[in-house]
PDB file of C-alpha atoms in Angstrom:
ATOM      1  CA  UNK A   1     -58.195   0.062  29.661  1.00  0.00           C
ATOM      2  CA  UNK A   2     -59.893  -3.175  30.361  1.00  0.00           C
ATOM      3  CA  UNK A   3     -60.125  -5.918  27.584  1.00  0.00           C
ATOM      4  CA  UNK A   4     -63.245  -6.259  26.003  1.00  0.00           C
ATOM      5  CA  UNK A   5     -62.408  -8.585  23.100  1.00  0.00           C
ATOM      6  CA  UNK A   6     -63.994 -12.201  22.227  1.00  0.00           C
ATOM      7  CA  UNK A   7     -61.721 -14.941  20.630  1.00  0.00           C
ATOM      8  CA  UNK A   8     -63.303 -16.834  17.936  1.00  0.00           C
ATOM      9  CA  UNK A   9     -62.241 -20.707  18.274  1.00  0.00           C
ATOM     10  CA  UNK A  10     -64.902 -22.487  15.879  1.00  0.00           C
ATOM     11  CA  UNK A  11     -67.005 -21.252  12.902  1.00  0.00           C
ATOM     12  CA  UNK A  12     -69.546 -24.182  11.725  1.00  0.00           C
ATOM     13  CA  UNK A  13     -71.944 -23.461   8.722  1.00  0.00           C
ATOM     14  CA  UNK A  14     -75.487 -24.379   9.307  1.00  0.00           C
ATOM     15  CA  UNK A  15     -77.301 -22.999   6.169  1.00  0.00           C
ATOM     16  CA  UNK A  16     -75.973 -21.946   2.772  1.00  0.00           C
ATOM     17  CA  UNK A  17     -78.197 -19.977   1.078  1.00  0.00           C
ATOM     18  CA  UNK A  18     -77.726 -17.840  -2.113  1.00  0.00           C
ATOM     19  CA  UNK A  19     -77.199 -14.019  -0.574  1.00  0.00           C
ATOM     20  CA  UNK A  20     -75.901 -15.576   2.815  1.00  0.00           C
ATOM     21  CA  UNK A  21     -74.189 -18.196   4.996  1.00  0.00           C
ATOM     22  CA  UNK A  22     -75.691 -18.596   8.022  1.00  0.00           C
ATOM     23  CA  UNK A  23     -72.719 -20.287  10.733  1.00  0.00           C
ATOM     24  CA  UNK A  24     -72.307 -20.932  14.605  1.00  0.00           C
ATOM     25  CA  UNK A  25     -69.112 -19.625  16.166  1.00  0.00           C
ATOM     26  CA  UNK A  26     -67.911 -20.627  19.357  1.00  0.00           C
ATOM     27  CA  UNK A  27     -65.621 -17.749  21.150  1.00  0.00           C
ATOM     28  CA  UNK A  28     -64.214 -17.588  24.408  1.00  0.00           C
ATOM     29  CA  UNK A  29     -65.227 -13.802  26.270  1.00  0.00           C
ATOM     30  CA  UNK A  30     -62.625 -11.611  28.150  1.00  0.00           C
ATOM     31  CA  UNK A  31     -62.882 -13.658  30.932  1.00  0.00           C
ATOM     32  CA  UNK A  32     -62.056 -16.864  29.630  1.00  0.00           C
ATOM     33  CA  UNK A  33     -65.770 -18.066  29.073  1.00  0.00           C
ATOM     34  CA  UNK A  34     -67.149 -20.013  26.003  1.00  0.00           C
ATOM     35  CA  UNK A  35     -70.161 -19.306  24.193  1.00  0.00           C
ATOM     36  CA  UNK A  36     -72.248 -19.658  21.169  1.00  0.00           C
ATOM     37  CA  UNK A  37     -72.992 -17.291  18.418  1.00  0.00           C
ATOM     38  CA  UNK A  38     -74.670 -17.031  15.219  1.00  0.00           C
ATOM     39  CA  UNK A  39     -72.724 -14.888  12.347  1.00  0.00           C
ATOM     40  CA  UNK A  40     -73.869 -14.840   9.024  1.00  0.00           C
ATOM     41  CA  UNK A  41     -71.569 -14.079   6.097  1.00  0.00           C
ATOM     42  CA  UNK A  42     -72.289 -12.649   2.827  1.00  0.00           C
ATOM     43  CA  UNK A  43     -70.978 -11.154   0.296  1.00  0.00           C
ATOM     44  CA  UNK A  44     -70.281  -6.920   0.506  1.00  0.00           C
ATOM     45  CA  UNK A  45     -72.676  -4.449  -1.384  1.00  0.00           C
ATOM     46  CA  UNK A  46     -72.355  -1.432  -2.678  1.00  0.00           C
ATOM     47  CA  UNK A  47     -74.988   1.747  -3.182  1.00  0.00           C
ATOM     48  CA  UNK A  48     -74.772   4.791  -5.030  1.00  0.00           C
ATOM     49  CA  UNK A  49     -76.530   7.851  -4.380  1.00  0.00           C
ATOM     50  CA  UNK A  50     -76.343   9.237  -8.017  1.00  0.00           C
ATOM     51  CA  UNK A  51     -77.287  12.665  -8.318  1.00  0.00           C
ATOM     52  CA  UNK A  52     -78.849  14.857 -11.337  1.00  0.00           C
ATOM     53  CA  UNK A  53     -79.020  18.661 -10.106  1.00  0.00           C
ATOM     54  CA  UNK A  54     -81.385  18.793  -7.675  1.00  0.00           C
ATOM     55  CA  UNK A  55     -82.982  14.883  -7.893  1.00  0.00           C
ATOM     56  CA  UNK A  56     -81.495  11.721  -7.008  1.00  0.00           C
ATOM     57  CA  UNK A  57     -81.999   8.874  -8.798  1.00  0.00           C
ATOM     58  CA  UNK A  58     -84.124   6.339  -7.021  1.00  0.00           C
ATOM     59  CA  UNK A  59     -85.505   2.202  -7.582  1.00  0.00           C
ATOM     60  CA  UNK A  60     -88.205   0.983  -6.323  1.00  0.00           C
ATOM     61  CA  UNK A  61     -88.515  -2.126  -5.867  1.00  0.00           C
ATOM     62  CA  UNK A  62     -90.510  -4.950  -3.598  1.00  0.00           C
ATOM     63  CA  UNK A  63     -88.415  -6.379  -0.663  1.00  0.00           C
ATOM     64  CA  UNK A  64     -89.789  -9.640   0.534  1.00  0.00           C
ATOM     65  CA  UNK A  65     -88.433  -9.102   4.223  1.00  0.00           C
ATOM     66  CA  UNK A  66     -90.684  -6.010   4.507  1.00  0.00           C
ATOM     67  CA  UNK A  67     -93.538  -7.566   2.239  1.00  0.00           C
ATOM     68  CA  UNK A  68     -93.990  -4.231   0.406  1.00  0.00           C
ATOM     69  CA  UNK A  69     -92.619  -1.539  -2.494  1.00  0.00           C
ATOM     70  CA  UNK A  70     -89.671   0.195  -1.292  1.00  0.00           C
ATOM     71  CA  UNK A  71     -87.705   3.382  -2.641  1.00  0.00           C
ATOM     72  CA  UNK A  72     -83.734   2.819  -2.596  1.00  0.00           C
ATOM     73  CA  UNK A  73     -81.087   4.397  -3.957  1.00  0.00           C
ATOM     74  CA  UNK A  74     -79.706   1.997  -6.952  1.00  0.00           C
ATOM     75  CA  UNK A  75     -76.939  -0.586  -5.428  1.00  0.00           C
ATOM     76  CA  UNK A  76     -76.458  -4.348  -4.798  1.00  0.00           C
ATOM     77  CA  UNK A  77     -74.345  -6.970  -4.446  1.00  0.00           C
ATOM     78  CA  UNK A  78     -70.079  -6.511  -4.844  1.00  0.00           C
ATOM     79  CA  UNK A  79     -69.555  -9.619  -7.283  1.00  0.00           C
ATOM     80  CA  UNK A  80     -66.561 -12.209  -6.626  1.00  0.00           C
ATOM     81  CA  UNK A  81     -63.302  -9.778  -8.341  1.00  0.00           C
ATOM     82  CA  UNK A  82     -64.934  -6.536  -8.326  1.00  0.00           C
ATOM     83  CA  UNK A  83     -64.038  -3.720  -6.297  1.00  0.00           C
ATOM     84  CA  UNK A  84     -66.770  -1.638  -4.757  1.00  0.00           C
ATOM     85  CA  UNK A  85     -66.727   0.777  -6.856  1.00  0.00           C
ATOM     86  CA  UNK A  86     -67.005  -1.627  -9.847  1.00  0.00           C
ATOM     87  CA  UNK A  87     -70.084  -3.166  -8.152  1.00  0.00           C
ATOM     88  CA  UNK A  88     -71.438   0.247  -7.555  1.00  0.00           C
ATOM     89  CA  UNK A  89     -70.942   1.618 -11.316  1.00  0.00           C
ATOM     90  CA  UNK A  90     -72.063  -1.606 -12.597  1.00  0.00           C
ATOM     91  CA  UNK A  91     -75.352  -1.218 -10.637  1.00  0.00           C
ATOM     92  CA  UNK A  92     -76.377   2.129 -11.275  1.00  0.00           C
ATOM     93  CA  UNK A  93     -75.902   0.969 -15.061  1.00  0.00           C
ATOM     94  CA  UNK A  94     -77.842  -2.077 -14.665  1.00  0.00           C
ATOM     95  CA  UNK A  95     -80.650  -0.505 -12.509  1.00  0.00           C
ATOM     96  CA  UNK A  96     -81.289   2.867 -14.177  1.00  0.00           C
ATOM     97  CA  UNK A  97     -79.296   2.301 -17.964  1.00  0.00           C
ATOM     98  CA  UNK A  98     -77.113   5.608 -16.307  1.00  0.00           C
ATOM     99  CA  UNK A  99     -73.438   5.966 -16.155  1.00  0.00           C
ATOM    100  CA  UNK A 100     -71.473   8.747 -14.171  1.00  0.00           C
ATOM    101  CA  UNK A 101     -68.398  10.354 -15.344  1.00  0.00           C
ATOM    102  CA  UNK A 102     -67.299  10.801 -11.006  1.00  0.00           C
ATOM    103  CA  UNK A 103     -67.603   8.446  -8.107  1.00  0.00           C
ATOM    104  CA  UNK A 104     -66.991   9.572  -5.010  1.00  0.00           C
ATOM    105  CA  UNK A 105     -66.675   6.916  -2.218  1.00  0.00           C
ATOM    106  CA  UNK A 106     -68.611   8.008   0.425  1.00  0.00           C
ATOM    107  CA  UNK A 107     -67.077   5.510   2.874  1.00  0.00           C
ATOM    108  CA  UNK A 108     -68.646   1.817   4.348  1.00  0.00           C
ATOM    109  CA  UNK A 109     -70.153   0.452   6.835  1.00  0.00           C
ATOM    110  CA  UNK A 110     -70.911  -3.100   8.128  1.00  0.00           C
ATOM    111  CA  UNK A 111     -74.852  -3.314   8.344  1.00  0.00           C
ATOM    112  CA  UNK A 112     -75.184  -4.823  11.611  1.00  0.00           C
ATOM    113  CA  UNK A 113     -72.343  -6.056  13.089  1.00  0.00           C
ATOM    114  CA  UNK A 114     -74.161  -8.106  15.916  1.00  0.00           C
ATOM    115  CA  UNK A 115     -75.147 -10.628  12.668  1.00  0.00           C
ATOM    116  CA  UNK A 116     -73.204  -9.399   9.852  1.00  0.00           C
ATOM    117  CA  UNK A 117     -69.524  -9.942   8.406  1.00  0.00           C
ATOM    118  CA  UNK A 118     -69.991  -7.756   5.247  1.00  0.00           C
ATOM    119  CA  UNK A 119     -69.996  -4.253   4.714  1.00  0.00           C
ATOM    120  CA  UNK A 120     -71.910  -2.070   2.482  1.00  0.00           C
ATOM    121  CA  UNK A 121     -69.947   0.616   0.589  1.00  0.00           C
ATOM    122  CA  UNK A 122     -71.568   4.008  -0.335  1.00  0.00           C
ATOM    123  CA  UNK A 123     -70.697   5.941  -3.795  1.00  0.00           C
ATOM    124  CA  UNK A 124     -71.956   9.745  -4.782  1.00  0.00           C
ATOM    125  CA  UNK A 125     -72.273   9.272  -8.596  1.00  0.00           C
ATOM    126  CA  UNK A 126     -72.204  12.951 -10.814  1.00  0.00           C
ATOM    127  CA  UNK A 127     -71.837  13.496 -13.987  1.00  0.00           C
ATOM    128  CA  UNK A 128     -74.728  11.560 -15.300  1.00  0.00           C
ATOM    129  CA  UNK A 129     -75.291  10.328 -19.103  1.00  0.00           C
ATOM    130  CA  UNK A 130     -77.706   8.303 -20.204  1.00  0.00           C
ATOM    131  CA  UNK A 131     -76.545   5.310 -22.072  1.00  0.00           C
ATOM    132  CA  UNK A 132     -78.692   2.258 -22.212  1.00  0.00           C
ATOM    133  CA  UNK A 133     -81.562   0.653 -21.166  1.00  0.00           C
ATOM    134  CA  UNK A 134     -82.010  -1.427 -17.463  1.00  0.00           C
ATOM    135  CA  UNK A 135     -80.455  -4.457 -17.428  1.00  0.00           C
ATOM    136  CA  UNK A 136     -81.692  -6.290 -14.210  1.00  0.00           C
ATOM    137  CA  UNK A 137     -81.031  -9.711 -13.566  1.00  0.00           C
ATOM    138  CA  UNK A 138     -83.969 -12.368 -14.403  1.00  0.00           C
ATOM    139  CA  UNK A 139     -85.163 -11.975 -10.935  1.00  0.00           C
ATOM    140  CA  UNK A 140     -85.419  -8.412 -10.287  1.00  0.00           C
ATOM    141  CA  UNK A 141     -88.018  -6.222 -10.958  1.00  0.00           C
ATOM    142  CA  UNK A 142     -87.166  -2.566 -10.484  1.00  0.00           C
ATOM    143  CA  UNK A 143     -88.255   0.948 -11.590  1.00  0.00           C
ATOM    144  CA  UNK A 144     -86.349   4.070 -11.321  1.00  0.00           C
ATOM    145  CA  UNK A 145     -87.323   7.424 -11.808  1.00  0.00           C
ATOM    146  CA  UNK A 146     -85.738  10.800 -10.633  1.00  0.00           C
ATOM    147  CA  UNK A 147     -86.882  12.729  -6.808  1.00  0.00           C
ATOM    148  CA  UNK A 148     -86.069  15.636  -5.784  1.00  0.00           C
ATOM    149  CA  UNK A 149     -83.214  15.489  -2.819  1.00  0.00           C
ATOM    150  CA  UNK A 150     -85.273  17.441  -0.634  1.00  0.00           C
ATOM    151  CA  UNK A 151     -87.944  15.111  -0.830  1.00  0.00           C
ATOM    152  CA  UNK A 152     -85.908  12.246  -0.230  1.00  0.00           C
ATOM    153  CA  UNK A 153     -84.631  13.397   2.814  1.00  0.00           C
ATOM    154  CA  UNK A 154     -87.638  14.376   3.861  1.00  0.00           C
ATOM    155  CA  UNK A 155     -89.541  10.868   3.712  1.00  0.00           C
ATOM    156  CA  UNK A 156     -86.510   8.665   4.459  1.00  0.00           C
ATOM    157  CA  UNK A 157     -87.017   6.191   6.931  1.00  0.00           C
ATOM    158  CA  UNK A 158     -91.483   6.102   6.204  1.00  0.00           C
ATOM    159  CA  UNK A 159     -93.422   3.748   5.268  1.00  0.00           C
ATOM    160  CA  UNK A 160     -92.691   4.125   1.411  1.00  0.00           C
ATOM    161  CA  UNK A 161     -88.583   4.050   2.613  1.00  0.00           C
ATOM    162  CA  UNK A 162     -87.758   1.993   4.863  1.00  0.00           C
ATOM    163  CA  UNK A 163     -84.786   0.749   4.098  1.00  0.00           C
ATOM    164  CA  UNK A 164     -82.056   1.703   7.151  1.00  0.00           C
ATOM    165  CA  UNK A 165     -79.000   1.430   4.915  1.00  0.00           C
ATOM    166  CA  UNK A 166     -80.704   3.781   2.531  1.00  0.00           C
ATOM    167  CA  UNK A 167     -80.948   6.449   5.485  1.00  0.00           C
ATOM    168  CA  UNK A 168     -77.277   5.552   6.460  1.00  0.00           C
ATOM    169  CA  UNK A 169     -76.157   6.318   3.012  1.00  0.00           C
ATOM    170  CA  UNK A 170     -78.006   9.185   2.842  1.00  0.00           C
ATOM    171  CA  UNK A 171     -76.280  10.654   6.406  1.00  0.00           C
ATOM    172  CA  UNK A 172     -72.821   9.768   4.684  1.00  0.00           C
ATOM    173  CA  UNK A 173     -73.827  11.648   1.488  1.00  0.00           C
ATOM    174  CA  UNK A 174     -74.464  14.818   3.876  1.00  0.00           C
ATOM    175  CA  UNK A 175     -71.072  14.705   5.525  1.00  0.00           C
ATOM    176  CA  UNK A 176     -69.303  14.346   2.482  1.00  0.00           C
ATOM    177  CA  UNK A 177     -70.735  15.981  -0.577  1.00  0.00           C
ATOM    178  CA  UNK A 178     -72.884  18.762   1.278  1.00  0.00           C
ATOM    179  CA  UNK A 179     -69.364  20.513   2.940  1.00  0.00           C
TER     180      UNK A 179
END
């Protein structure tokens, strides 16, 4: 089997920012030649398709990179000490005022590994209750409202969802709860 594997020698951050760090590795290829990457690291994240019979609950929200509304499944960042699932329960409380008496982990992923160091981890939530009221952070600005699976399936990956890692959790939520 022939060797396909880079060694990473230097990591050097160029930009901090507050949802990444953007750095320049230098790695030496299979062949013993040096060259010049740039890896950004930030912090995991964690989404969770929760369901209610035959809707899902879904955010929408605006995403600057895209410059328009988008239509997610609840999730965000995995804080410093939490586990996944932690992040993912805390979310779907924070984001819709919902909790769920069963996660399921539906695996994770890293979101693109050409850039990326983190990986996003997916959670089927059942068992929903109603319990409280959102409780976003001061600079998010999210709705939430229930769709009907089909539908979602149908229109992921338009215009009004465009999110990838939306679709990706939505082709690991197939595979795993739809046996």
């Amino acid at each position: 089997m022939e060797n396909l594997n880079w060694s990473e020698t230097e990591k050097s951050e160029l930009l901090k920012t507050p949802v990444f760090t953007v750095n320049r590795t230098t790695s030496v290829s299979p062949e013993g030649k040096t060259a010049h990457f740039i890896v950004n690291d930030a912090p995991d994240w964690a989404i969770v398709i929760a369901e209610d019979g035959d809707d899902f609950l879904m955010v929408k929200q605006w995403r600057h990179g895209e410059n328009a509304l988008s239509v997610e499944f609840p999730g965000g960042v995995v804080d410093n000490g939490e586990t996944p699932e932690q992040a993912a329960r805390r979310e779907l409380l924070e984001e819709t005022g919902f909790l769920a008496s069963e996660f399921i982990s539906l695996g994770s992923m890293n979101p693109n590994p050409a850039l990326f160091r983190n990986h996003v981890h997916f959670f089927c939530a059942r068992g929903l209750s109603k319990k409280d009221s959102q409780h976003l952070d001061k600079d998010e600005f999210v709705s939430f409202f229930k769709v009907p699976k089909i539908e979602v399936a149908k229109k992921m990956g338009s215009e009004e969802y465009p999110h990838a890692l939306m679709a990706a959790a939505l082709s690991r939520w197939l595979v795993v709860c739809q046996k």
